[in-house]
């Protein structure tokens, strides 16, 4: 069995006859940084409940998760919803961690927008199945049997087996088979298997999310006594609400659990640690006494209004190091400014971004981070934009209240919260900070230029196994199509000509390469759709006849 996906970054080349010799992990190829055990510094969200906060709501969810019996008041499925920044992911993380501490089985998937495959649903079944096999080992032979019976279950893209069928065959059916054997399952002695799906609204595949939920509810309806709990968190979006706001689902509105007391505790811990580490604040306290004062803390709590992400970002804004001449010089000076910010994240984002707006390459760097389909490191962004690494760092060092800037040049840059990307991608909200879709065009051309540079240096680089692929090129192979689609309406004729020229040069260095052929065909078709060129459409069809004949007459690619 040989399976390739041209644009999805998933490559599998294996033999069914050798499947029994391979580990299940190798067969399923799960996403390793999507679970609660991921390195949260490199794979956001970097969320955790601070000690002394969220005690009541976490206790309620854990009590439900431990329950052996399923009733109308304690159903299999629980949906916690709330606005941006109210701590949903922190609660998911704490619930998972508690399950592990209590030796209860737990599998999880933390969706995160623009984080590669973590913002897609196609690898959810294989990722959950892999975790389940590690947590409940008795399920492994049933998962292997399902894969051997239907290898298409491994295909992580549309066009193979339906998502609902993949979840049934790889997750639900193997677990049910183990439970029905009536033998003692050690992993289940402390409680049911818990499945946590965090940030469901961060997934791009809205129709498939509905398919997932429908399949889940149908499975529980057919198996009312199965020892499985599913905990879902998300914002309230219609494609999710319409499926989950039903009687068989327990609903939790997290707004009902956002107390000023929790925010006050959270800020107290942050300021205690931050003040202890800051010699300027320490000197101020020795001369003037407590800082922030109790009055200022109460004002902050009221101003923050229950949003943990806003509280965290405001704290970082107040305590950040001063690197700009026009910036307020000390945390004591910045505290009154924080109290004057418009409540909510937009005001904070604008205030923070303004600190670097005057710096060279600011717009290019911020637009690039906003529009990437998966995070890149400072060194990769510098290479992509053709600038120095220090220029990227110089812009980002002022923005650490809202962007996680790693300590090394090779670690991906991530956002503290995906709402920043929503802000930057919405012109009415971002104003001068708007990441215009035309920047997709520049990124597309720069990725082509970088790939061509590496091919010219070593045409056989990408044909040799075991060779380390540069980060920019690895991204190119997985996500380039997103920038062509994102900027298709902004391409100028000269930019299409440049793209076609670069694609043809790459194909000349890799004759017959299917990906290079498809990229050239894509650009030809996109230009044909924009300017109505039959010549370009003919070229696209000749390069990829089966795929592009159906595209004739389509305006948007």
PDB file of C-alpha atoms in Angstrom, residues 392-547:
ATOM      1  CA  UNK A 392      12.754  39.669  13.602  1.00  0.00           C
ATOM      2  CA  UNK A 393      13.756  39.501  17.260  1.00  0.00           C
ATOM      3  CA  UNK A 394      13.937  43.296  17.464  1.00  0.00           C
ATOM      4  CA  UNK A 395      10.273  43.579  16.451  1.00  0.00           C
ATOM      5  CA  UNK A 396       9.028  40.736  18.637  1.00  0.00           C
ATOM      6  CA  UNK A 397      10.866  41.545  21.862  1.00  0.00           C
ATOM      7  CA  UNK A 398       8.377  44.368  22.578  1.00  0.00           C
ATOM      8  CA  UNK A 399       5.399  42.087  21.948  1.00  0.00           C
ATOM      9  CA  UNK A 400       5.925  39.306  24.468  1.00  0.00           C
ATOM     10  CA  UNK A 401       2.668  40.167  26.231  1.00  0.00           C
ATOM     11  CA  UNK A 402       0.788  38.730  23.234  1.00  0.00           C
ATOM     12  CA  UNK A 403       3.354  36.615  21.307  1.00  0.00           C
ATOM     13  CA  UNK A 404       5.437  33.786  22.732  1.00  0.00           C
ATOM     14  CA  UNK A 405       8.995  34.547  21.635  1.00  0.00           C
ATOM     15  CA  UNK A 406      11.235  31.492  22.130  1.00  0.00           C
ATOM     16  CA  UNK A 407      14.704  31.635  23.600  1.00  0.00           C
ATOM     17  CA  UNK A 408      16.309  30.005  20.558  1.00  0.00           C
ATOM     18  CA  UNK A 409      16.277  30.887  16.866  1.00  0.00           C
ATOM     19  CA  UNK A 410      15.042  27.442  15.793  1.00  0.00           C
ATOM     20  CA  UNK A 411      11.946  27.165  18.003  1.00  0.00           C
ATOM     21  CA  UNK A 412       8.596  28.178  16.442  1.00  0.00           C
ATOM     22  CA  UNK A 413       7.057  31.526  17.371  1.00  0.00           C
ATOM     23  CA  UNK A 414       3.526  31.078  18.685  1.00  0.00           C
ATOM     24  CA  UNK A 415       0.681  33.363  19.705  1.00  0.00           C
ATOM     25  CA  UNK A 416      -0.416  33.568  23.327  1.00  0.00           C
ATOM     26  CA  UNK A 417      -3.983  33.202  22.044  1.00  0.00           C
ATOM     27  CA  UNK A 418      -5.485  32.575  18.627  1.00  0.00           C
ATOM     28  CA  UNK A 419      -7.753  35.605  19.053  1.00  0.00           C
ATOM     29  CA  UNK A 420      -4.701  37.691  18.086  1.00  0.00           C
ATOM     30  CA  UNK A 421      -4.770  36.085  14.639  1.00  0.00           C
ATOM     31  CA  UNK A 422      -8.498  36.828  14.366  1.00  0.00           C
ATOM     32  CA  UNK A 423      -7.756  40.451  15.292  1.00  0.00           C
ATOM     33  CA  UNK A 424      -4.958  40.814  12.716  1.00  0.00           C
ATOM     34  CA  UNK A 425      -7.073  39.194   9.976  1.00  0.00           C
ATOM     35  CA  UNK A 426     -10.063  41.527  10.486  1.00  0.00           C
ATOM     36  CA  UNK A 427      -9.527  44.972   8.985  1.00  0.00           C
ATOM     37  CA  UNK A 428     -12.318  46.672  10.940  1.00  0.00           C
ATOM     38  CA  UNK A 429     -10.674  45.570  14.196  1.00  0.00           C
ATOM     39  CA  UNK A 430      -6.973  45.752  13.369  1.00  0.00           C
ATOM     40  CA  UNK A 431      -6.857  49.011  11.421  1.00  0.00           C
ATOM     41  CA  UNK A 432      -3.215  49.757  10.569  1.00  0.00           C
ATOM     42  CA  UNK A 433      -2.168  46.319  11.857  1.00  0.00           C
ATOM     43  CA  UNK A 434      -4.374  44.443   9.363  1.00  0.00           C
ATOM     44  CA  UNK A 435      -2.639  41.509   7.659  1.00  0.00           C
ATOM     45  CA  UNK A 436      -3.847  42.117   4.102  1.00  0.00           C
ATOM     46  CA  UNK A 437      -4.508  39.029   1.909  1.00  0.00           C
ATOM     47  CA  UNK A 438      -2.048  40.473  -0.625  1.00  0.00           C
ATOM     48  CA  UNK A 439       0.715  39.430   1.776  1.00  0.00           C
ATOM     49  CA  UNK A 440      -0.202  35.828   0.900  1.00  0.00           C
ATOM     50  CA  UNK A 441       1.079  36.623  -2.602  1.00  0.00           C
ATOM     51  CA  UNK A 442       4.437  37.770  -1.323  1.00  0.00           C
ATOM     52  CA  UNK A 443       4.740  34.714   0.915  1.00  0.00           C
ATOM     53  CA  UNK A 444       3.834  32.410  -1.968  1.00  0.00           C
ATOM     54  CA  UNK A 445       6.537  33.872  -4.196  1.00  0.00           C
ATOM     55  CA  UNK A 446       9.140  33.891  -1.420  1.00  0.00           C
ATOM     56  CA  UNK A 447       8.463  30.235  -0.584  1.00  0.00           C
ATOM     57  CA  UNK A 448       8.912  29.360  -4.270  1.00  0.00           C
ATOM     58  CA  UNK A 449      12.180  31.303  -4.369  1.00  0.00           C
ATOM     59  CA  UNK A 450      13.504  29.587  -1.228  1.00  0.00           C
ATOM     60  CA  UNK A 451      12.631  26.123  -2.514  1.00  0.00           C
ATOM     61  CA  UNK A 452      14.260  26.867  -5.868  1.00  0.00           C
ATOM     62  CA  UNK A 453      17.414  28.099  -4.130  1.00  0.00           C
ATOM     63  CA  UNK A 454      17.794  24.799  -2.275  1.00  0.00           C
ATOM     64  CA  UNK A 455      17.097  22.783  -5.431  1.00  0.00           C
ATOM     65  CA  UNK A 456      19.749  24.707  -7.352  1.00  0.00           C
ATOM     66  CA  UNK A 457      22.268  24.070  -4.580  1.00  0.00           C
ATOM     67  CA  UNK A 458      21.493  20.355  -4.364  1.00  0.00           C
ATOM     68  CA  UNK A 459      18.879  18.902  -6.778  1.00  0.00           C
ATOM     69  CA  UNK A 460      18.961  15.557  -4.955  1.00  0.00           C
ATOM     70  CA  UNK A 461      18.418  16.988  -1.467  1.00  0.00           C
ATOM     71  CA  UNK A 462      14.758  16.067  -1.246  1.00  0.00           C
ATOM     72  CA  UNK A 463      15.159  12.632  -2.793  1.00  0.00           C
ATOM     73  CA  UNK A 464      17.515  11.317  -0.117  1.00  0.00           C
ATOM     74  CA  UNK A 465      15.981   9.775   2.965  1.00  0.00           C
ATOM     75  CA  UNK A 466      17.361  10.793   6.323  1.00  0.00           C
ATOM     76  CA  UNK A 467      18.427  14.203   5.079  1.00  0.00           C
ATOM     77  CA  UNK A 468      17.268  17.090   7.267  1.00  0.00           C
ATOM     78  CA  UNK A 469      14.885  19.324   5.345  1.00  0.00           C
ATOM     79  CA  UNK A 470      15.113  23.093   6.017  1.00  0.00           C
ATOM     80  CA  UNK A 471      12.119  24.406   7.961  1.00  0.00           C
ATOM     81  CA  UNK A 472      11.082  26.802   5.187  1.00  0.00           C
ATOM     82  CA  UNK A 473      11.031  23.998   2.631  1.00  0.00           C
ATOM     83  CA  UNK A 474       9.218  21.601   4.969  1.00  0.00           C
ATOM     84  CA  UNK A 475       6.511  24.257   5.392  1.00  0.00           C
ATOM     85  CA  UNK A 476       6.496  24.797   1.609  1.00  0.00           C
ATOM     86  CA  UNK A 477       5.744  21.132   0.957  1.00  0.00           C
ATOM     87  CA  UNK A 478       2.865  21.051   3.431  1.00  0.00           C
ATOM     88  CA  UNK A 479       1.123  24.418   3.254  1.00  0.00           C
ATOM     89  CA  UNK A 480       2.103  26.347   0.124  1.00  0.00           C
ATOM     90  CA  UNK A 481      -1.344  25.911  -1.425  1.00  0.00           C
ATOM     91  CA  UNK A 482      -2.941  27.858   1.439  1.00  0.00           C
ATOM     92  CA  UNK A 483      -1.122  31.025   0.350  1.00  0.00           C
ATOM     93  CA  UNK A 484      -2.126  30.607  -3.289  1.00  0.00           C
ATOM     94  CA  UNK A 485      -5.752  30.238  -2.204  1.00  0.00           C
ATOM     95  CA  UNK A 486      -5.491  33.017   0.381  1.00  0.00           C
ATOM     96  CA  UNK A 487      -4.099  35.558  -2.097  1.00  0.00           C
ATOM     97  CA  UNK A 488      -5.724  34.412  -5.341  1.00  0.00           C
ATOM     98  CA  UNK A 489      -7.775  37.588  -5.784  1.00  0.00           C
ATOM     99  CA  UNK A 490      -4.765  39.848  -5.087  1.00  0.00           C
ATOM    100  CA  UNK A 491      -2.296  38.482  -7.645  1.00  0.00           C
ATOM    101  CA  UNK A 492      -1.138  40.958 -10.272  1.00  0.00           C
ATOM    102  CA  UNK A 493      -0.397  39.653 -13.802  1.00  0.00           C
ATOM    103  CA  UNK A 494       3.333  40.181 -13.235  1.00  0.00           C
ATOM    104  CA  UNK A 495       3.171  38.170  -9.992  1.00  0.00           C
ATOM    105  CA  UNK A 496       1.435  35.266 -11.734  1.00  0.00           C
ATOM    106  CA  UNK A 497       4.169  35.419 -14.390  1.00  0.00           C
ATOM    107  CA  UNK A 498       6.832  35.264 -11.674  1.00  0.00           C
ATOM    108  CA  UNK A 499       5.097  32.317 -10.012  1.00  0.00           C
ATOM    109  CA  UNK A 500       4.845  30.417 -13.303  1.00  0.00           C
ATOM    110  CA  UNK A 501       8.524  31.105 -14.052  1.00  0.00           C
ATOM    111  CA  UNK A 502       9.616  29.834 -10.608  1.00  0.00           C
ATOM    112  CA  UNK A 503       7.422  26.726 -10.869  1.00  0.00           C
ATOM    113  CA  UNK A 504       8.838  25.890 -14.309  1.00  0.00           C
ATOM    114  CA  UNK A 505      12.410  26.317 -13.064  1.00  0.00           C
ATOM    115  CA  UNK A 506      11.732  23.983 -10.134  1.00  0.00           C
ATOM    116  CA  UNK A 507      10.134  21.415 -12.447  1.00  0.00           C
ATOM    117  CA  UNK A 508      13.167  21.560 -14.750  1.00  0.00           C
ATOM    118  CA  UNK A 509      15.343  20.563 -11.794  1.00  0.00           C
ATOM    119  CA  UNK A 510      12.911  17.780 -10.791  1.00  0.00           C
ATOM    120  CA  UNK A 511      11.533  16.428 -14.086  1.00  0.00           C
ATOM    121  CA  UNK A 512       8.353  14.420 -13.591  1.00  0.00           C
ATOM    122  CA  UNK A 513       8.025  15.318  -9.906  1.00  0.00           C
ATOM    123  CA  UNK A 514       4.254  15.075  -9.200  1.00  0.00           C
ATOM    124  CA  UNK A 515       4.231  17.912  -6.666  1.00  0.00           C
ATOM    125  CA  UNK A 516       6.112  20.275  -8.959  1.00  0.00           C
ATOM    126  CA  UNK A 517       3.724  19.408 -11.789  1.00  0.00           C
ATOM    127  CA  UNK A 518       0.691  20.049  -9.612  1.00  0.00           C
ATOM    128  CA  UNK A 519       2.030  23.413  -8.401  1.00  0.00           C
ATOM    129  CA  UNK A 520       2.569  24.570 -11.984  1.00  0.00           C
ATOM    130  CA  UNK A 521      -0.907  23.358 -12.902  1.00  0.00           C
ATOM    131  CA  UNK A 522      -2.404  25.186  -9.884  1.00  0.00           C
ATOM    132  CA  UNK A 523      -0.832  28.523 -10.799  1.00  0.00           C
ATOM    133  CA  UNK A 524      -1.900  28.122 -14.446  1.00  0.00           C
ATOM    134  CA  UNK A 525      -5.484  27.427 -13.421  1.00  0.00           C
ATOM    135  CA  UNK A 526      -5.609  30.299 -10.933  1.00  0.00           C
ATOM    136  CA  UNK A 527      -4.339  32.745 -13.550  1.00  0.00           C
ATOM    137  CA  UNK A 528      -6.802  31.342 -16.082  1.00  0.00           C
ATOM    138  CA  UNK A 529      -9.682  31.900 -13.659  1.00  0.00           C
ATOM    139  CA  UNK A 530      -8.591  35.466 -12.961  1.00  0.00           C
ATOM    140  CA  UNK A 531      -7.892  36.729 -16.477  1.00  0.00           C
ATOM    141  CA  UNK A 532      -9.951  34.247 -18.518  1.00  0.00           C
ATOM    142  CA  UNK A 533      -6.964  32.775 -20.357  1.00  0.00           C
ATOM    143  CA  UNK A 534      -7.820  29.599 -22.260  1.00  0.00           C
ATOM    144  CA  UNK A 535      -4.114  29.038 -22.883  1.00  0.00           C
ATOM    145  CA  UNK A 536      -3.442  28.843 -19.156  1.00  0.00           C
ATOM    146  CA  UNK A 537      -6.421  26.566 -18.595  1.00  0.00           C
ATOM    147  CA  UNK A 538      -5.248  24.287 -21.393  1.00  0.00           C
ATOM    148  CA  UNK A 539      -1.841  24.072 -19.745  1.00  0.00           C
ATOM    149  CA  UNK A 540      -3.396  23.262 -16.372  1.00  0.00           C
ATOM    150  CA  UNK A 541      -5.523  20.509 -17.914  1.00  0.00           C
ATOM    151  CA  UNK A 542      -2.602  19.060 -19.851  1.00  0.00           C
ATOM    152  CA  UNK A 543      -0.484  18.943 -16.695  1.00  0.00           C
ATOM    153  CA  UNK A 544      -3.203  17.491 -14.476  1.00  0.00           C
ATOM    154  CA  UNK A 545      -6.097  16.363 -16.717  1.00  0.00           C
ATOM    155  CA  UNK A 546      -8.211  14.397 -14.252  1.00  0.00           C
ATOM    156  CA  UNK A 547      -8.173  17.107 -11.609  1.00  0.00           C
TER     157      UNK A 547
END
